[in-house]
Tab-separated table of C-alpha atoms in Angstrom:
chain	number	residue	atom	x	y	z
F	3	UNK	CA	-13.032	24.270	60.889
F	4	UNK	CA	-12.704	27.595	59.148
F	5	UNK	CA	-15.511	30.027	59.812
F	6	UNK	CA	-17.519	31.568	56.974
F	7	UNK	CA	-20.757	33.482	56.592
F	8	UNK	CA	-23.752	32.158	54.657
F	9	UNK	CA	-26.645	33.686	52.738
F	10	UNK	CA	-29.503	32.396	50.608
F	11	UNK	CA	-30.623	35.098	48.167
F	12	UNK	CA	-33.991	35.004	46.431
F	13	UNK	CA	-33.074	37.066	43.355
F	14	UNK	CA	-30.241	37.126	40.830
F	15	UNK	CA	-29.469	40.730	41.673
F	16	UNK	CA	-29.048	39.903	45.353
F	17	UNK	CA	-26.872	36.887	44.582
F	18	UNK	CA	-24.594	38.742	42.182
F	19	UNK	CA	-23.930	41.892	44.160
F	20	UNK	CA	-21.904	40.194	46.888
F	21	UNK	CA	-18.243	41.186	46.937
F	22	UNK	CA	-15.131	39.756	48.551
F	23	UNK	CA	-14.014	36.128	48.668
F	24	UNK	CA	-17.339	34.391	48.009
F	25	UNK	CA	-18.338	31.050	46.510
F	26	UNK	CA	-21.682	29.966	45.107
F	27	UNK	CA	-23.216	26.774	46.500
F	28	UNK	CA	-25.586	24.625	44.415
F	29	UNK	CA	-25.377	20.834	44.819
F	30	UNK	CA	-22.154	21.156	46.807
F	31	UNK	CA	-20.575	18.006	45.377
F	32	UNK	CA	-17.384	19.882	44.472
F	33	UNK	CA	-17.266	22.939	46.724
F	34	UNK	CA	-17.818	21.028	49.963
F	35	UNK	CA	-15.077	18.548	49.068
F	36	UNK	CA	-12.679	21.413	48.382
F	37	UNK	CA	-13.556	23.118	51.658
F	38	UNK	CA	-13.016	19.863	53.567
F	39	UNK	CA	-9.600	19.511	51.919
F	40	UNK	CA	-8.751	23.118	52.862
F	41	UNK	CA	-8.316	23.980	49.193
F	42	UNK	CA	-11.235	26.413	49.123
F	43	UNK	CA	-11.447	28.875	52.030
F	44	UNK	CA	-14.392	31.169	51.206
F	45	UNK	CA	-15.213	33.995	53.566
F	46	UNK	CA	-18.828	33.855	52.422
F	47	UNK	CA	-20.943	31.085	50.850
F	48	UNK	CA	-23.957	32.054	48.750
F	49	UNK	CA	-26.578	29.314	48.494
F	50	UNK	CA	-28.326	29.825	45.130
F	51	UNK	CA	-30.754	26.899	45.316
F	52	UNK	CA	-33.735	29.263	45.793
F	53	UNK	CA	-33.187	30.941	42.426
F	54	UNK	CA	-35.526	30.015	39.524
F	55	UNK	CA	-33.221	27.718	37.559
F	56	UNK	CA	-34.872	24.338	38.144
F	57	UNK	CA	-36.647	23.672	34.846
F	58	UNK	CA	-36.086	22.066	31.450
F	59	UNK	CA	-38.128	23.529	28.599
F	60	UNK	CA	-38.494	23.590	24.827
F	61	UNK	CA	-36.927	26.437	22.911
F	62	UNK	CA	-38.724	28.128	19.995
F	63	UNK	CA	-36.010	26.972	17.576
F	64	UNK	CA	-36.568	23.317	18.476
F	65	UNK	CA	-33.680	23.210	20.922
F	66	UNK	CA	-33.802	22.709	24.676
F	67	UNK	CA	-33.291	24.973	27.686
F	68	UNK	CA	-31.619	23.321	30.713
F	69	UNK	CA	-31.821	25.168	34.007
F	70	UNK	CA	-28.525	25.440	35.854
F	71	UNK	CA	-29.989	23.974	39.065
F	72	UNK	CA	-31.536	20.897	37.455
F	73	UNK	CA	-29.623	17.899	38.758
F	74	UNK	CA	-27.528	15.749	36.475
F	75	UNK	CA	-29.765	12.765	37.260
F	76	UNK	CA	-32.962	14.625	36.366
F	77	UNK	CA	-31.377	15.971	33.187
F	78	UNK	CA	-30.244	12.529	32.001
F	79	UNK	CA	-33.684	11.045	32.730
F	80	UNK	CA	-35.787	13.862	31.264
F	81	UNK	CA	-37.921	12.575	28.334
F	82	UNK	CA	-36.897	15.444	26.025
F	83	UNK	CA	-33.199	14.861	26.717
F	84	UNK	CA	-33.523	11.104	26.246
F	85	UNK	CA	-35.465	11.559	22.997
F	86	UNK	CA	-33.528	14.416	21.371
F	87	UNK	CA	-30.118	14.450	23.048
F	88	UNK	CA	-29.207	10.856	23.973
F	89	UNK	CA	-25.549	11.831	23.541
F	90	UNK	CA	-25.881	14.160	26.546
F	91	UNK	CA	-27.821	11.617	28.604
F	92	UNK	CA	-25.175	8.982	27.876
F	93	UNK	CA	-22.315	11.282	28.892
F	94	UNK	CA	-24.004	12.255	32.155
F	95	UNK	CA	-24.671	8.619	33.042
F	96	UNK	CA	-21.005	7.822	32.379
F	97	UNK	CA	-19.937	10.291	35.078
F	98	UNK	CA	-19.619	10.062	38.850
F	99	UNK	CA	-22.032	7.787	40.737
F	100	UNK	CA	-25.843	7.741	41.057
F	101	UNK	CA	-25.587	9.388	44.472
F	102	UNK	CA	-23.518	12.289	43.153
F	103	UNK	CA	-25.649	12.662	40.013
F	104	UNK	CA	-28.687	13.041	42.280
F	105	UNK	CA	-27.077	16.097	43.906
F	106	UNK	CA	-24.795	17.591	41.253
F	107	UNK	CA	-26.302	20.371	39.133
F	108	UNK	CA	-25.819	21.321	35.497
F	109	UNK	CA	-24.261	24.661	36.402
F	110	UNK	CA	-22.023	23.061	38.991
F	111	UNK	CA	-20.849	20.461	36.490
F	112	UNK	CA	-19.751	23.231	34.148
F	113	UNK	CA	-17.801	24.938	36.922
F	114	UNK	CA	-16.266	21.977	38.714
F	115	UNK	CA	-12.565	22.178	39.325
F	116	UNK	CA	-9.927	19.674	38.302
F	117	UNK	CA	-9.595	16.418	40.211
F	118	UNK	CA	-5.783	16.542	40.008
F	119	UNK	CA	-4.514	14.969	43.242
F	120	UNK	CA	-1.805	17.605	43.563
F	121	UNK	CA	-4.442	20.340	43.405
F	122	UNK	CA	-6.363	18.621	46.225
F	123	UNK	CA	-3.300	18.350	48.471
F	124	UNK	CA	-2.407	21.727	50.081
F	125	UNK	CA	1.077	20.436	50.930
F	126	UNK	CA	1.984	20.054	47.239
F	127	UNK	CA	3.029	22.736	44.775
F	128	UNK	CA	0.150	23.725	42.495
F	129	UNK	CA	-0.111	26.885	40.427
F	130	UNK	CA	-3.856	26.394	40.028
F	131	UNK	CA	-4.377	26.407	43.798
F	132	UNK	CA	-1.471	28.640	44.866
F	133	UNK	CA	-0.158	30.750	41.965
F	134	UNK	CA	3.606	30.786	41.606
F	135	UNK	CA	4.321	27.650	43.660
F	136	UNK	CA	4.986	25.380	40.673
F	137	UNK	CA	3.354	22.238	39.282
F	138	UNK	CA	4.144	19.065	41.220
F	139	UNK	CA	2.324	17.004	38.592
F	140	UNK	CA	5.148	17.620	36.135
F	141	UNK	CA	7.510	14.678	36.483
F	142	UNK	CA	5.325	13.227	39.242
F	143	UNK	CA	2.530	10.654	39.319
F	144	UNK	CA	0.727	11.989	36.273
F	145	UNK	CA	-0.870	9.050	34.463
F	146	UNK	CA	-4.271	10.819	34.459
F	147	UNK	CA	-2.928	14.254	33.506
F	148	UNK	CA	-3.647	16.126	30.291
F	149	UNK	CA	-1.605	15.932	27.112
F	150	UNK	CA	-3.453	18.641	25.147
F	151	UNK	CA	-3.665	22.332	25.981
F	152	UNK	CA	-1.077	22.098	28.752
F	153	UNK	CA	1.467	24.720	29.735
F	154	UNK	CA	4.615	24.910	31.837
F	155	UNK	CA	2.374	26.072	34.681
F	156	UNK	CA	-0.254	23.288	34.655
F	157	UNK	CA	-1.088	19.879	33.167
F	158	UNK	CA	-4.298	19.231	35.128
F	159	UNK	CA	-7.028	17.377	33.224
F	160	UNK	CA	-10.516	18.764	32.803
F	161	UNK	CA	-12.796	16.294	34.656
F	162	UNK	CA	-16.371	16.607	33.333
F	163	UNK	CA	-18.174	14.086	31.127
F	164	UNK	CA	-21.264	16.252	30.646
F	165	UNK	CA	-19.228	19.157	29.264
F	166	UNK	CA	-17.645	16.965	26.595
F	167	UNK	CA	-21.103	16.160	25.233
F	168	UNK	CA	-22.127	19.820	25.494
F	169	UNK	CA	-19.076	20.767	23.426
F	170	UNK	CA	-19.997	18.219	20.754
F	171	UNK	CA	-23.560	19.610	20.783
F	172	UNK	CA	-22.303	23.221	20.524
F	173	UNK	CA	-24.339	24.345	23.526
F	174	UNK	CA	-24.622	27.952	24.697
F	175	UNK	CA	-24.139	29.044	28.315
F	176	UNK	CA	-26.362	31.770	29.790
F	177	UNK	CA	-24.800	33.966	32.488
F	178	UNK	CA	-26.080	36.612	34.893
F	179	UNK	CA	-23.782	39.023	36.708
F	180	UNK	CA	-23.497	42.529	38.148
F	181	UNK	CA	-23.467	43.942	34.598
F	182	UNK	CA	-26.516	41.974	33.458
F	183	UNK	CA	-26.935	38.964	31.221
F	184	UNK	CA	-24.720	37.531	28.487
F	185	UNK	CA	-24.221	34.280	26.591
F	186	UNK	CA	-21.111	32.387	25.533
F	187	UNK	CA	-20.557	29.222	23.504
F	188	UNK	CA	-19.536	26.265	25.638
F	189	UNK	CA	-16.399	25.769	23.525
F	190	UNK	CA	-15.279	29.256	24.591
F	191	UNK	CA	-16.340	28.950	28.226
F	192	UNK	CA	-13.360	27.122	29.741
F	193	UNK	CA	-9.826	28.550	29.699
F	194	UNK	CA	-6.507	26.996	28.796
F	195	UNK	CA	-4.053	27.242	31.707
F	196	UNK	CA	-1.380	29.288	29.948
F	197	UNK	CA	0.269	31.521	32.554
F	198	UNK	CA	-2.969	31.815	34.585
F	199	UNK	CA	-3.963	28.229	35.469
F	200	UNK	CA	-6.081	29.390	38.417
F	201	UNK	CA	-8.603	30.824	35.938
F	202	UNK	CA	-10.781	27.870	34.936
F	203	UNK	CA	-13.401	29.708	32.902
F	204	UNK	CA	-14.524	33.116	31.640
F	205	UNK	CA	-16.838	33.895	34.580
F	206	UNK	CA	-16.410	37.405	35.944
F	207	UNK	CA	-16.671	38.159	39.708
F	208	UNK	CA	-20.276	37.812	40.840
F	209	UNK	CA	-21.399	36.022	37.656
F	210	UNK	CA	-23.371	32.790	37.776
F	211	UNK	CA	-24.514	30.276	35.184
F	212	UNK	CA	-28.307	30.409	34.844
F	213	UNK	CA	-28.962	27.925	32.038
F	214	UNK	CA	-27.592	25.881	29.155
F	215	UNK	CA	-29.239	26.142	25.745
F	216	UNK	CA	-28.965	23.252	23.302
F	217	UNK	CA	-29.481	23.862	19.568
F	218	UNK	CA	-31.641	21.418	17.602
F	219	UNK	CA	-29.783	18.098	17.381
F	220	UNK	CA	-29.625	16.678	13.835
F	221	UNK	CA	-27.684	13.503	14.608
F	222	UNK	CA	-30.504	10.984	15.095
F	223	UNK	CA	-28.931	7.614	15.956
F	224	UNK	CA	-25.516	8.675	14.651
F	225	UNK	CA	-23.881	9.638	17.912
F	226	UNK	CA	-21.881	8.080	20.726
F	227	UNK	CA	-20.137	8.861	23.986
F	228	UNK	CA	-17.287	6.417	24.420
F	229	UNK	CA	-15.412	6.571	27.711
F	230	UNK	CA	-12.334	4.516	28.550
F	231	UNK	CA	-11.684	4.385	32.294
F	232	UNK	CA	-10.187	2.173	34.958
F	233	UNK	CA	-13.535	0.897	36.237
F	234	UNK	CA	-17.164	1.115	35.165
F	235	UNK	CA	-18.438	3.458	37.877
F	236	UNK	CA	-17.105	6.529	39.687
F	237	UNK	CA	-13.960	6.853	37.583
F	238	UNK	CA	-12.694	9.733	35.489
F	239	UNK	CA	-11.908	9.269	31.817
F	240	UNK	CA	-8.514	8.168	30.616
F	241	UNK	CA	-9.853	9.020	27.160
F	242	UNK	CA	-13.432	9.889	26.219
F	243	UNK	CA	-14.958	10.887	22.893
F	244	UNK	CA	-18.305	12.518	22.118
F	245	UNK	CA	-19.300	12.261	18.459
F	246	UNK	CA	-22.353	13.371	16.503
F	247	UNK	CA	-22.620	12.859	12.748
F	248	UNK	CA	-25.155	14.138	10.236
F	249	UNK	CA	-25.528	11.252	7.775
F	250	UNK	CA	-27.298	11.064	4.414
F	251	UNK	CA	-27.275	8.020	2.140
F	252	UNK	CA	-24.305	6.576	4.011
F	253	UNK	CA	-22.226	9.727	3.623
F	254	UNK	CA	-21.169	12.084	6.420
F	255	UNK	CA	-22.534	15.557	5.697
F	256	UNK	CA	-20.827	17.053	8.744
F	257	UNK	CA	-19.636	15.976	12.152
F	258	UNK	CA	-18.956	17.237	15.660
F	259	UNK	CA	-16.321	15.769	17.982
F	260	UNK	CA	-15.072	16.568	21.484
F	261	UNK	CA	-12.414	14.787	23.548
F	262	UNK	CA	-12.376	14.314	27.301
F	263	UNK	CA	-9.666	13.011	29.605
F	264	UNK	CA	-7.025	14.362	27.234
F	265	UNK	CA	-7.079	18.128	27.613
F	266	UNK	CA	-7.083	20.920	30.135
F	267	UNK	CA	-10.552	21.810	28.775
F	268	UNK	CA	-13.097	20.034	26.540
F	269	UNK	CA	-11.004	19.479	23.429
F	270	UNK	CA	-12.444	20.411	20.038
F	271	UNK	CA	-10.565	20.988	16.785
F	272	UNK	CA	-12.715	22.534	14.021
F	273	UNK	CA	-10.150	21.578	11.357
F	274	UNK	CA	-10.520	17.923	12.372
F	275	UNK	CA	-14.310	18.165	12.182
F	276	UNK	CA	-14.026	19.770	8.743
F	277	UNK	CA	-12.260	16.646	7.441
F	278	UNK	CA	-15.531	14.736	7.851
F	279	UNK	CA	-17.617	16.975	5.623
F	280	UNK	CA	-19.151	15.192	2.605
F	281	UNK	CA	-17.063	12.057	3.160
F	282	UNK	CA	-17.787	8.348	3.221
F	283	UNK	CA	-16.800	6.644	6.488
F	284	UNK	CA	-13.455	4.882	6.178
F	285	UNK	CA	-10.550	3.788	8.315
F	286	UNK	CA	-8.197	6.189	6.571
F	287	UNK	CA	-10.573	9.134	7.087
F	288	UNK	CA	-11.039	8.385	10.760
F	289	UNK	CA	-7.290	7.943	11.259
F	290	UNK	CA	-6.717	11.361	9.688
F	291	UNK	CA	-9.362	12.895	11.977
F	292	UNK	CA	-7.732	11.316	15.029
F	293	UNK	CA	-4.310	12.572	13.983
F	294	UNK	CA	-5.634	16.115	13.558
F	295	UNK	CA	-7.434	16.009	16.918
F	296	UNK	CA	-4.272	14.934	18.706
F	297	UNK	CA	-1.913	17.326	16.941
F	298	UNK	CA	0.328	19.006	19.494
F	299	UNK	CA	-0.201	16.426	22.249
F	300	UNK	CA	2.690	16.423	24.733
F	301	UNK	CA	3.233	13.630	27.252
F	302	UNK	CA	4.936	13.948	30.625
F	303	UNK	CA	6.339	10.700	32.010
F	304	UNK	CA	3.399	8.481	33.048
F	305	UNK	CA	0.713	9.724	30.621
F	306	UNK	CA	2.439	8.670	27.396
F	307	UNK	CA	-0.021	5.787	27.028
F	308	UNK	CA	-2.862	8.268	26.497
F	309	UNK	CA	-1.353	9.362	23.190
F	310	UNK	CA	-1.087	5.741	22.024
F	311	UNK	CA	-4.594	4.835	23.189
F	312	UNK	CA	-6.528	7.887	22.015
F	313	UNK	CA	-6.425	7.259	18.217
F	314	UNK	CA	-8.023	3.836	18.673
F	315	UNK	CA	-10.742	5.255	20.926
F	316	UNK	CA	-11.463	8.096	18.492
F	317	UNK	CA	-11.720	5.722	15.529
F	318	UNK	CA	-14.001	3.357	17.413
F	319	UNK	CA	-16.263	6.226	18.492
F	320	UNK	CA	-16.486	7.525	14.914
F	321	UNK	CA	-17.449	4.084	13.634
F	322	UNK	CA	-20.071	3.674	16.360
F	323	UNK	CA	-21.606	6.990	15.346
F	324	UNK	CA	-21.363	6.317	11.607
F	325	UNK	CA	-23.195	2.977	11.752
F	326	UNK	CA	-25.665	4.173	14.385
F	327	UNK	CA	-24.678	1.899	17.280
F	328	UNK	CA	-24.107	4.265	20.216
F	329	UNK	CA	-22.018	3.065	23.129
F	330	UNK	CA	-24.226	1.854	25.971
F	331	UNK	CA	-23.237	2.974	29.449
F	332	UNK	CA	-24.301	-0.462	30.686
F	333	UNK	CA	-21.489	-2.059	28.675
F	334	UNK	CA	-18.438	-3.239	30.510
F	335	UNK	CA	-15.571	-0.801	30.833
F	336	UNK	CA	-12.841	-1.196	28.259
F	337	UNK	CA	-9.716	-2.502	29.911
């Protein structure tokens, strides 16, 4: 057992002024696992559960404000989320297990670290965990690893389901730090590995996520979250797709798409989304969108199948959204 100090601040200012090797604790579903595996070794743990971030509320623009400390389970079950943002509710329910969703928080979900098995094993080389040691996933057992946004330093897959839906919904993240408050679009929040794979997101030292703001959702029934995985519960995505389409008289006015299970961050390609504008749904259109989304994908040994599978999953998700038959998370897993 490694010793560490602990505090439970009652204000944002108190929480954010701590220096040194600290970690914030919310639901603990990721941090505690990492500490048990000896991957995280914080000198100080700051419990932020007393801070006022536990509510979901309407926004003046018709959107929704999600507190960072609201649990994933409460978010997915909230009447306003179910009514206005079923895409988000569906994505949350596709992730983890009921027990974890009851503890995991919205802010923690945004900041969770990769589930790469090499990252979790301190005996293996991992640039994300120990910069400069190499990437054991390259050429190793890497069936679940990313094929988009990778670098020579890291091919770890981004794990969240919730964040894929947030990217499709173009959510905004609210932050509070030593220099005050700021906001950032969720599509700009997570970092590509590049030469600095240990940097998962744009958070500065001492900064915390306080809330997630959702803009008004215009999709109605024309949305879906389709997740292909090895089993129905407690499994990460091999490929997942979040789609929302604005439809009028059978024509797509505009669309929003995000991929999960494929990239080192939630994967969005504006040029692919632009192909949908003012178009009638068709197999050829959806194939073109899939091709654009997957442009630049690079396989490494065991994950080649992802590149073959993904176009079919993308096309199916687009059709589900276009005809207004969202994927139900009670359906059987695709095998």
